[in-house]
PDB file of C-alpha atoms in Angstrom:
ATOM      1  CA  UNK A 260     -16.555 -48.950 -48.644  1.00 93.00           C
ATOM      2  CA  UNK A 261     -15.891 -48.048 -45.235  1.00 90.00           C
ATOM      3  CA  UNK A 262     -19.765 -48.245 -44.894  1.00 94.00           C
ATOM      4  CA  UNK A 263     -20.195 -51.356 -47.267  1.00 95.00           C
ATOM      5  CA  UNK A 264     -17.402 -53.348 -45.389  1.00 96.00           C
ATOM      6  CA  UNK A 265     -19.635 -53.340 -42.689  1.00 95.00           C
ATOM      7  CA  UNK A 266     -16.889 -51.355 -40.314  1.00 94.00           C
ATOM      8  CA  UNK A 267     -17.381 -47.540 -40.386  1.00 92.00           C
ATOM      9  CA  UNK A 268     -18.532 -47.430 -36.479  1.00 94.00           C
ATOM     10  CA  UNK A 269     -14.972 -48.938 -36.103  1.00 89.00           C
ATOM     11  CA  UNK A 270     -13.088 -45.976 -38.598  1.00 89.00           C
ATOM     12  CA  UNK A 271     -11.898 -42.185 -37.627  1.00 87.00           C
ATOM     13  CA  UNK A 272     -11.024 -40.371 -40.444  1.00 89.00           C
ATOM     14  CA  UNK A 273      -8.433 -37.801 -39.798  1.00 89.00           C
ATOM     15  CA  UNK A 274      -7.623 -35.358 -42.992  1.00 92.00           C
ATOM     16  CA  UNK A 275      -4.358 -33.241 -41.234  1.00 94.00           C
ATOM     17  CA  UNK A 276      -0.811 -32.945 -41.345  1.00 95.00           C
ATOM     18  CA  UNK A 277       0.552 -36.173 -39.622  1.00 95.00           C
ATOM     19  CA  UNK A 278       2.077 -35.201 -36.764  1.00 96.00           C
ATOM     20  CA  UNK A 279      -1.110 -32.810 -35.364  1.00 96.00           C
ATOM     21  CA  UNK A 280      -3.652 -35.431 -35.611  1.00 96.00           C
ATOM     22  CA  UNK A 281      -0.207 -38.104 -33.647  1.00 98.00           C
ATOM     23  CA  UNK A 282       0.868 -35.022 -31.319  1.00 98.00           C
ATOM     24  CA  UNK A 283      -3.410 -34.881 -30.435  1.00 97.00           C
ATOM     25  CA  UNK A 284      -4.121 -38.665 -29.946  1.00 97.00           C
ATOM     26  CA  UNK A 285      -1.198 -38.766 -27.303  1.00 98.00           C
ATOM     27  CA  UNK A 286      -2.346 -35.279 -26.055  1.00 98.00           C
ATOM     28  CA  UNK A 287      -6.385 -36.635 -25.429  1.00 97.00           C
ATOM     29  CA  UNK A 288      -4.905 -39.312 -23.490  1.00 98.00           C
ATOM     30  CA  UNK A 289      -4.490 -41.845 -25.633  1.00 97.00           C
ATOM     31  CA  UNK A 290      -0.810 -43.795 -25.645  1.00 98.00           C
ATOM     32  CA  UNK A 291      -0.059 -47.161 -25.442  1.00 98.00           C
ATOM     33  CA  UNK A 292      -4.310 -47.337 -26.214  1.00 97.00           C
ATOM     34  CA  UNK A 293      -3.299 -48.674 -30.152  1.00 96.00           C
ATOM     35  CA  UNK A 294      -2.820 -51.902 -31.614  1.00 95.00           C
ATOM     36  CA  UNK A 295      -1.992 -51.260 -34.970  1.00 95.00           C
ATOM     37  CA  UNK A 296       0.020 -47.999 -36.105  1.00 96.00           C
ATOM     38  CA  UNK A 297       1.074 -47.649 -40.399  1.00 95.00           C
ATOM     39  CA  UNK A 298       3.502 -45.510 -41.386  1.00 97.00           C
ATOM     40  CA  UNK A 299       3.232 -44.430 -44.692  1.00 95.00           C
ATOM     41  CA  UNK A 300       3.999 -40.515 -45.698  1.00 95.00           C
ATOM     42  CA  UNK A 301       6.610 -38.046 -46.250  1.00 96.00           C
ATOM     43  CA  UNK A 302       9.736 -39.957 -45.802  1.00 97.00           C
ATOM     44  CA  UNK A 303      11.532 -36.995 -43.855  1.00 97.00           C
ATOM     45  CA  UNK A 304       8.737 -36.826 -41.553  1.00 98.00           C
ATOM     46  CA  UNK A 305       9.046 -41.064 -40.138  1.00 98.00           C
ATOM     47  CA  UNK A 306      11.786 -40.776 -37.912  1.00 98.00           C
ATOM     48  CA  UNK A 307       9.495 -38.633 -35.555  1.00 98.00           C
ATOM     49  CA  UNK A 308       5.773 -40.222 -36.542  1.00 98.00           C
ATOM     50  CA  UNK A 309       8.191 -43.423 -35.994  1.00 98.00           C
ATOM     51  CA  UNK A 310       8.613 -42.066 -32.033  1.00 98.00           C
ATOM     52  CA  UNK A 311       5.265 -40.729 -31.656  1.00 98.00           C
ATOM     53  CA  UNK A 312       3.490 -44.587 -33.474  1.00 98.00           C
ATOM     54  CA  UNK A 313       5.781 -46.009 -30.380  1.00 98.00           C
ATOM     55  CA  UNK A 314       3.941 -43.960 -28.038  1.00 98.00           C
ATOM     56  CA  UNK A 315       0.691 -44.751 -29.205  1.00 98.00           C
ATOM     57  CA  UNK A 316       0.279 -48.158 -29.943  1.00 98.00           C
ATOM     58  CA  UNK A 317       0.752 -50.783 -26.827  1.00 98.00           C
ATOM     59  CA  UNK A 318       2.806 -53.160 -25.835  1.00 98.00           C
ATOM     60  CA  UNK A 319       2.493 -56.352 -27.963  1.00 98.00           C
ATOM     61  CA  UNK A 320       1.588 -54.022 -31.005  1.00 98.00           C
ATOM     62  CA  UNK A 321       2.576 -53.391 -34.321  1.00 98.00           C
ATOM     63  CA  UNK A 322       3.914 -50.540 -36.032  1.00 98.00           C
ATOM     64  CA  UNK A 323       4.283 -51.419 -39.679  1.00 98.00           C
ATOM     65  CA  UNK A 324       6.888 -48.871 -42.358  1.00 98.00           C
ATOM     66  CA  UNK A 325       6.255 -48.501 -45.865  1.00 97.00           C
ATOM     67  CA  UNK A 326       9.367 -48.013 -48.229  1.00 97.00           C
ATOM     68  CA  UNK A 327      12.666 -48.701 -45.939  1.00 98.00           C
ATOM     69  CA  UNK A 328      14.247 -49.956 -49.306  1.00 97.00           C
ATOM     70  CA  UNK A 329      13.271 -46.989 -51.369  1.00 95.00           C
ATOM     71  CA  UNK A 330      13.556 -48.431 -54.572  1.00 92.00           C
ATOM     72  CA  UNK A 331      16.691 -50.709 -53.727  1.00 94.00           C
ATOM     73  CA  UNK A 332      18.282 -47.090 -52.775  1.00 95.00           C
ATOM     74  CA  UNK A 333      18.744 -47.862 -49.028  1.00 96.00           C
ATOM     75  CA  UNK A 334      21.235 -50.269 -49.401  1.00 94.00           C
ATOM     76  CA  UNK A 335      23.281 -48.630 -52.063  1.00 95.00           C
ATOM     77  CA  UNK A 336      26.316 -45.899 -50.564  1.00 94.00           C
ATOM     78  CA  UNK A 337      26.517 -44.464 -53.606  1.00 96.00           C
ATOM     79  CA  UNK A 338      23.579 -42.771 -53.372  1.00 95.00           C
ATOM     80  CA  UNK A 339      23.579 -40.343 -50.862  1.00 94.00           C
ATOM     81  CA  UNK A 340      23.059 -36.506 -52.236  1.00 95.00           C
ATOM     82  CA  UNK A 341      18.868 -37.959 -51.435  1.00 96.00           C
ATOM     83  CA  UNK A 342      16.946 -37.162 -48.618  1.00 97.00           C
ATOM     84  CA  UNK A 343      14.768 -39.038 -48.137  1.00 97.00           C
ATOM     85  CA  UNK A 344      16.787 -42.150 -48.473  1.00 97.00           C
ATOM     86  CA  UNK A 345      19.207 -40.290 -45.681  1.00 97.00           C
ATOM     87  CA  UNK A 346      16.708 -40.442 -43.925  1.00 98.00           C
ATOM     88  CA  UNK A 347      14.830 -43.672 -44.362  1.00 98.00           C
ATOM     89  CA  UNK A 348      18.662 -45.513 -43.634  1.00 97.00           C
ATOM     90  CA  UNK A 349      19.377 -43.592 -40.751  1.00 97.00           C
ATOM     91  CA  UNK A 350      15.830 -44.754 -39.548  1.00 98.00           C
ATOM     92  CA  UNK A 351      16.690 -48.517 -40.612  1.00 98.00           C
ATOM     93  CA  UNK A 352      19.439 -48.002 -38.252  1.00 97.00           C
ATOM     94  CA  UNK A 353      17.295 -46.411 -35.358  1.00 98.00           C
ATOM     95  CA  UNK A 354      14.898 -48.812 -35.618  1.00 98.00           C
ATOM     96  CA  UNK A 355      18.095 -51.513 -35.814  1.00 98.00           C
ATOM     97  CA  UNK A 356      19.073 -50.466 -32.460  1.00 98.00           C
ATOM     98  CA  UNK A 357      15.869 -49.389 -30.935  1.00 98.00           C
ATOM     99  CA  UNK A 358      15.669 -51.872 -27.922  1.00 98.00           C
ATOM    100  CA  UNK A 359      11.721 -51.580 -27.230  1.00 98.00           C
ATOM    101  CA  UNK A 360      11.233 -53.613 -30.183  1.00 98.00           C
ATOM    102  CA  UNK A 361      11.409 -56.840 -31.902  1.00 98.00           C
ATOM    103  CA  UNK A 362      10.976 -55.703 -35.628  1.00 98.00           C
ATOM    104  CA  UNK A 363      11.790 -57.702 -39.067  1.00 98.00           C
ATOM    105  CA  UNK A 364      12.621 -55.828 -42.541  1.00 97.00           C
ATOM    106  CA  UNK A 365      10.765 -57.434 -46.080  1.00 97.00           C
ATOM    107  CA  UNK A 366      12.435 -56.851 -48.860  1.00 94.00           C
ATOM    108  CA  UNK A 367       9.507 -57.302 -50.364  1.00 91.00           C
ATOM    109  CA  UNK A 368       8.008 -54.079 -53.006  1.00 88.00           C
ATOM    110  CA  UNK A 369       9.545 -51.396 -51.938  1.00 93.00           C
ATOM    111  CA  UNK A 370      10.411 -52.848 -48.422  1.00 97.00           C
ATOM    112  CA  UNK A 371       8.396 -52.730 -45.422  1.00 98.00           C
ATOM    113  CA  UNK A 372       9.422 -53.336 -41.624  1.00 98.00           C
ATOM    114  CA  UNK A 373       7.057 -54.067 -38.898  1.00 98.00           C
ATOM    115  CA  UNK A 374       8.179 -53.044 -35.390  1.00 98.00           C
ATOM    116  CA  UNK A 375       6.518 -55.190 -32.061  1.00 98.00           C
ATOM    117  CA  UNK A 376       6.808 -53.432 -29.610  1.00 98.00           C
ATOM    118  CA  UNK A 377       7.878 -54.790 -26.449  1.00 98.00           C
TER     119      UNK A 377
END
């Protein structure tokens, strides 16, 4: 579909564990060179992906995180035994206090955070 859309020359598909890929991009000099990062992976890895993406995205760039409400469980204080919910809940708090970004948590679908790096 990339070829059909005429953008295959701009797509660099990498299939590997996310942290390996993000770290390799940083080692290769990719810091502050991306306009957009989209995080939708294993939820327990989100905090590490967040930090790597903050290094990779330029000032004014966006980091978008999917599944930030987990069907409302993140906002439900009675949910305290789901590791994915606990990790996402803590990350929401981290992002809310992160002076490196301006952000909004959208209540659409399963929750989406859009953060603009300062």
